[in-house]
Amino acid sequence: MFTSSLAAIGLDDLEKAGLTIFPNPVDDYLVLHVPNFLSVSTISIVSVDGKTSMVEQSAQGETITLNTGKLAAGTYFLHVSTTAGNAVYQFVVHH
């Protein structure tokens, strides 16, 4: 059974607030743009088979750059926990 916990605000609200990722698809670096009123507590990258590939704690700044160069080509999910809630983004790595 698949369960999900929803945050205080939804993904659409976080996107409207300016939390975005680019480029997608990505080669070596994925950029997360974080508005200055949000604080990111945890970022993790999870493959479609559920394996966590990367976890960053307390990432700071308006622009957070994640090195995706060592990830195998494929589809991944970026889980972002912020002071305003949680968001999950799907992105594709291609080399």
PDB file of C-alpha atoms in Angstrom:
ATOM      1  CA  MET A   1       0.000   0.000   0.000  1.00  0.00           C
ATOM      2  CA  PHE A   2       1.317   3.463  -0.918  1.00  0.00           C
ATOM      3  CA  THR A   3       1.020   6.165   1.726  1.00  0.00           C
ATOM      4  CA  SER A   4       1.976   9.797   1.579  1.00  0.00           C
ATOM      5  CA  SER A   5       2.147  12.517   4.171  1.00  0.00           C
ATOM      6  CA  LEU A   6       1.151  15.963   2.996  1.00  0.00           C
ATOM      7  CA  ALA A   7       2.822  19.066   4.346  1.00  0.00           C
ATOM      8  CA  ALA A   8       1.254  22.285   5.547  1.00  0.00           C
ATOM      9  CA  ILE A   9       1.200  23.565   1.975  1.00  0.00           C
ATOM     10  CA  GLY A  10       1.212  21.605  -1.244  1.00  0.00           C
ATOM     11  CA  LEU A  11       3.743  21.331  -4.039  1.00  0.00           C
ATOM     12  CA  ASP A  12       1.799  23.821  -6.158  1.00  0.00           C
ATOM     13  CA  ASP A  13       2.058  26.347  -3.329  1.00  0.00           C
ATOM     14  CA  LEU A  14       5.810  25.787  -2.983  1.00  0.00           C
ATOM     15  CA  GLU A  15       6.234  26.177  -6.754  1.00  0.00           C
ATOM     16  CA  LYS A  16       4.198  29.394  -6.663  1.00  0.00           C
ATOM     17  CA  ALA A  17       6.443  30.564  -3.822  1.00  0.00           C
ATOM     18  CA  GLY A  18       9.432  30.100  -6.140  1.00  0.00           C
ATOM     19  CA  LEU A  19      10.867  26.714  -5.139  1.00  0.00           C
ATOM     20  CA  THR A  20      12.000  25.327  -8.495  1.00  0.00           C
ATOM     21  CA  ILE A  21      14.512  22.907 -10.006  1.00  0.00           C
ATOM     22  CA  PHE A  22      16.371  23.171 -13.303  1.00  0.00           C
ATOM     23  CA  PRO A  23      17.472  21.949 -15.780  1.00  0.00           C
ATOM     24  CA  ASN A  24      15.302  18.929 -16.365  1.00  0.00           C
ATOM     25  CA  PRO A  25      16.564  16.661 -17.879  1.00  0.00           C
ATOM     26  CA  VAL A  26      19.940  17.133 -16.187  1.00  0.00           C
ATOM     27  CA  ASP A  27      23.498  16.056 -16.976  1.00  0.00           C
ATOM     28  CA  ASP A  28      25.951  16.838 -14.170  1.00  0.00           C
ATOM     29  CA  TYR A  29      24.337  19.451 -11.913  1.00  0.00           C
ATOM     30  CA  LEU A  30      20.776  19.990 -10.731  1.00  0.00           C
ATOM     31  CA  VAL A  31      19.988  23.432  -9.364  1.00  0.00           C
ATOM     32  CA  LEU A  32      17.364  24.058  -6.698  1.00  0.00           C
ATOM     33  CA  HIS A  33      16.189  27.666  -6.420  1.00  0.00           C
ATOM     34  CA  VAL A  34      14.960  28.473  -2.913  1.00  0.00           C
ATOM     35  CA  PRO A  35      13.228  31.792  -2.117  1.00  0.00           C
ATOM     36  CA  ASN A  36      14.957  33.658   0.696  1.00  0.00           C
ATOM     37  CA  PHE A  37      11.978  33.273   3.062  1.00  0.00           C
ATOM     38  CA  LEU A  38      12.246  29.450   2.997  1.00  0.00           C
ATOM     39  CA  SER A  39      14.792  27.389   4.853  1.00  0.00           C
ATOM     40  CA  VAL A  40      15.677  23.925   3.545  1.00  0.00           C
ATOM     41  CA  SER A  41      16.269  21.292   6.217  1.00  0.00           C
ATOM     42  CA  THR A  42      16.795  18.168   4.101  1.00  0.00           C
ATOM     43  CA  ILE A  43      17.283  17.318   0.429  1.00  0.00           C
ATOM     44  CA  SER A  44      17.398  13.739  -0.794  1.00  0.00           C
ATOM     45  CA  ILE A  45      17.570  12.093  -4.195  1.00  0.00           C
ATOM     46  CA  VAL A  46      15.772   8.765  -4.529  1.00  0.00           C
ATOM     47  CA  SER A  47      15.797   6.464  -7.567  1.00  0.00           C
ATOM     48  CA  VAL A  48      12.584   4.984  -8.965  1.00  0.00           C
ATOM     49  CA  ASP A  49      13.415   1.693  -7.242  1.00  0.00           C
ATOM     50  CA  GLY A  50      13.431   3.455  -3.855  1.00  0.00           C
ATOM     51  CA  LYS A  51      17.184   3.630  -3.214  1.00  0.00           C
ATOM     52  CA  THR A  52      18.406   6.875  -1.684  1.00  0.00           C
ATOM     53  CA  SER A  53      21.342   8.162  -3.723  1.00  0.00           C
ATOM     54  CA  MET A  54      22.135  11.394  -1.894  1.00  0.00           C
ATOM     55  CA  VAL A  55      21.084  13.223   1.262  1.00  0.00           C
ATOM     56  CA  GLU A  56      22.005  16.780   2.236  1.00  0.00           C
ATOM     57  CA  GLN A  57      21.142  18.249   5.634  1.00  0.00           C
ATOM     58  CA  SER A  58      20.583  21.969   6.277  1.00  0.00           C
ATOM     59  CA  ALA A  59      21.371  23.207   2.778  1.00  0.00           C
ATOM     60  CA  GLN A  60      21.643  26.979   2.728  1.00  0.00           C
ATOM     61  CA  GLY A  61      21.280  29.703   0.129  1.00  0.00           C
ATOM     62  CA  GLU A  62      18.921  30.780  -2.619  1.00  0.00           C
ATOM     63  CA  THR A  63      20.649  28.504  -5.124  1.00  0.00           C
ATOM     64  CA  ILE A  64      21.610  24.971  -4.101  1.00  0.00           C
ATOM     65  CA  THR A  65      23.605  22.993  -6.658  1.00  0.00           C
ATOM     66  CA  LEU A  66      23.529  19.191  -6.474  1.00  0.00           C
ATOM     67  CA  ASN A  67      26.128  17.094  -8.269  1.00  0.00           C
ATOM     68  CA  THR A  68      24.258  14.479 -10.316  1.00  0.00           C
ATOM     69  CA  GLY A  69      27.282  13.462 -12.390  1.00  0.00           C
ATOM     70  CA  LYS A  70      27.724  10.161 -10.538  1.00  0.00           C
ATOM     71  CA  LEU A  71      24.085   9.112 -10.863  1.00  0.00           C
ATOM     72  CA  ALA A  72      23.229   6.547 -13.501  1.00  0.00           C
ATOM     73  CA  ALA A  73      20.994   7.725 -16.323  1.00  0.00           C
ATOM     74  CA  GLY A  74      17.340   7.389 -15.369  1.00  0.00           C
ATOM     75  CA  THR A  75      14.452   8.900 -13.466  1.00  0.00           C
ATOM     76  CA  TYR A  76      14.836  10.177  -9.896  1.00  0.00           C
ATOM     77  CA  PHE A  77      12.825  12.007  -7.257  1.00  0.00           C
ATOM     78  CA  LEU A  78      14.119  15.031  -5.384  1.00  0.00           C
ATOM     79  CA  HIS A  79      12.604  15.222  -1.882  1.00  0.00           C
ATOM     80  CA  VAL A  80      12.874  18.687  -0.346  1.00  0.00           C
ATOM     81  CA  SER A  81      11.884  19.498   3.239  1.00  0.00           C
ATOM     82  CA  THR A  82      11.449  23.208   3.974  1.00  0.00           C
ATOM     83  CA  THR A  83      10.103  25.383   6.763  1.00  0.00           C
ATOM     84  CA  ALA A  84       6.862  25.674   4.754  1.00  0.00           C
ATOM     85  CA  GLY A  85       6.390  21.989   3.986  1.00  0.00           C
ATOM     86  CA  ASN A  86       7.667  19.163   1.815  1.00  0.00           C
ATOM     87  CA  ALA A  87       7.898  18.842  -1.948  1.00  0.00           C
ATOM     88  CA  VAL A  88       8.833  16.040  -4.326  1.00  0.00           C
ATOM     89  CA  TYR A  89      10.092  16.738  -7.836  1.00  0.00           C
ATOM     90  CA  GLN A  90      10.690  14.185 -10.571  1.00  0.00           C
ATOM     91  CA  PHE A  91      13.728  14.683 -12.798  1.00  0.00           C
ATOM     92  CA  VAL A  92      15.650  12.746 -15.423  1.00  0.00           C
ATOM     93  CA  VAL A  93      19.410  12.236 -15.560  1.00  0.00           C
ATOM     94  CA  HIS A  94      20.929  11.676 -18.973  1.00  0.00           C
ATOM     95  CA  HIS A  95      24.649  11.580 -19.757  1.00  0.00           C
TER      96      HIS A  95
END
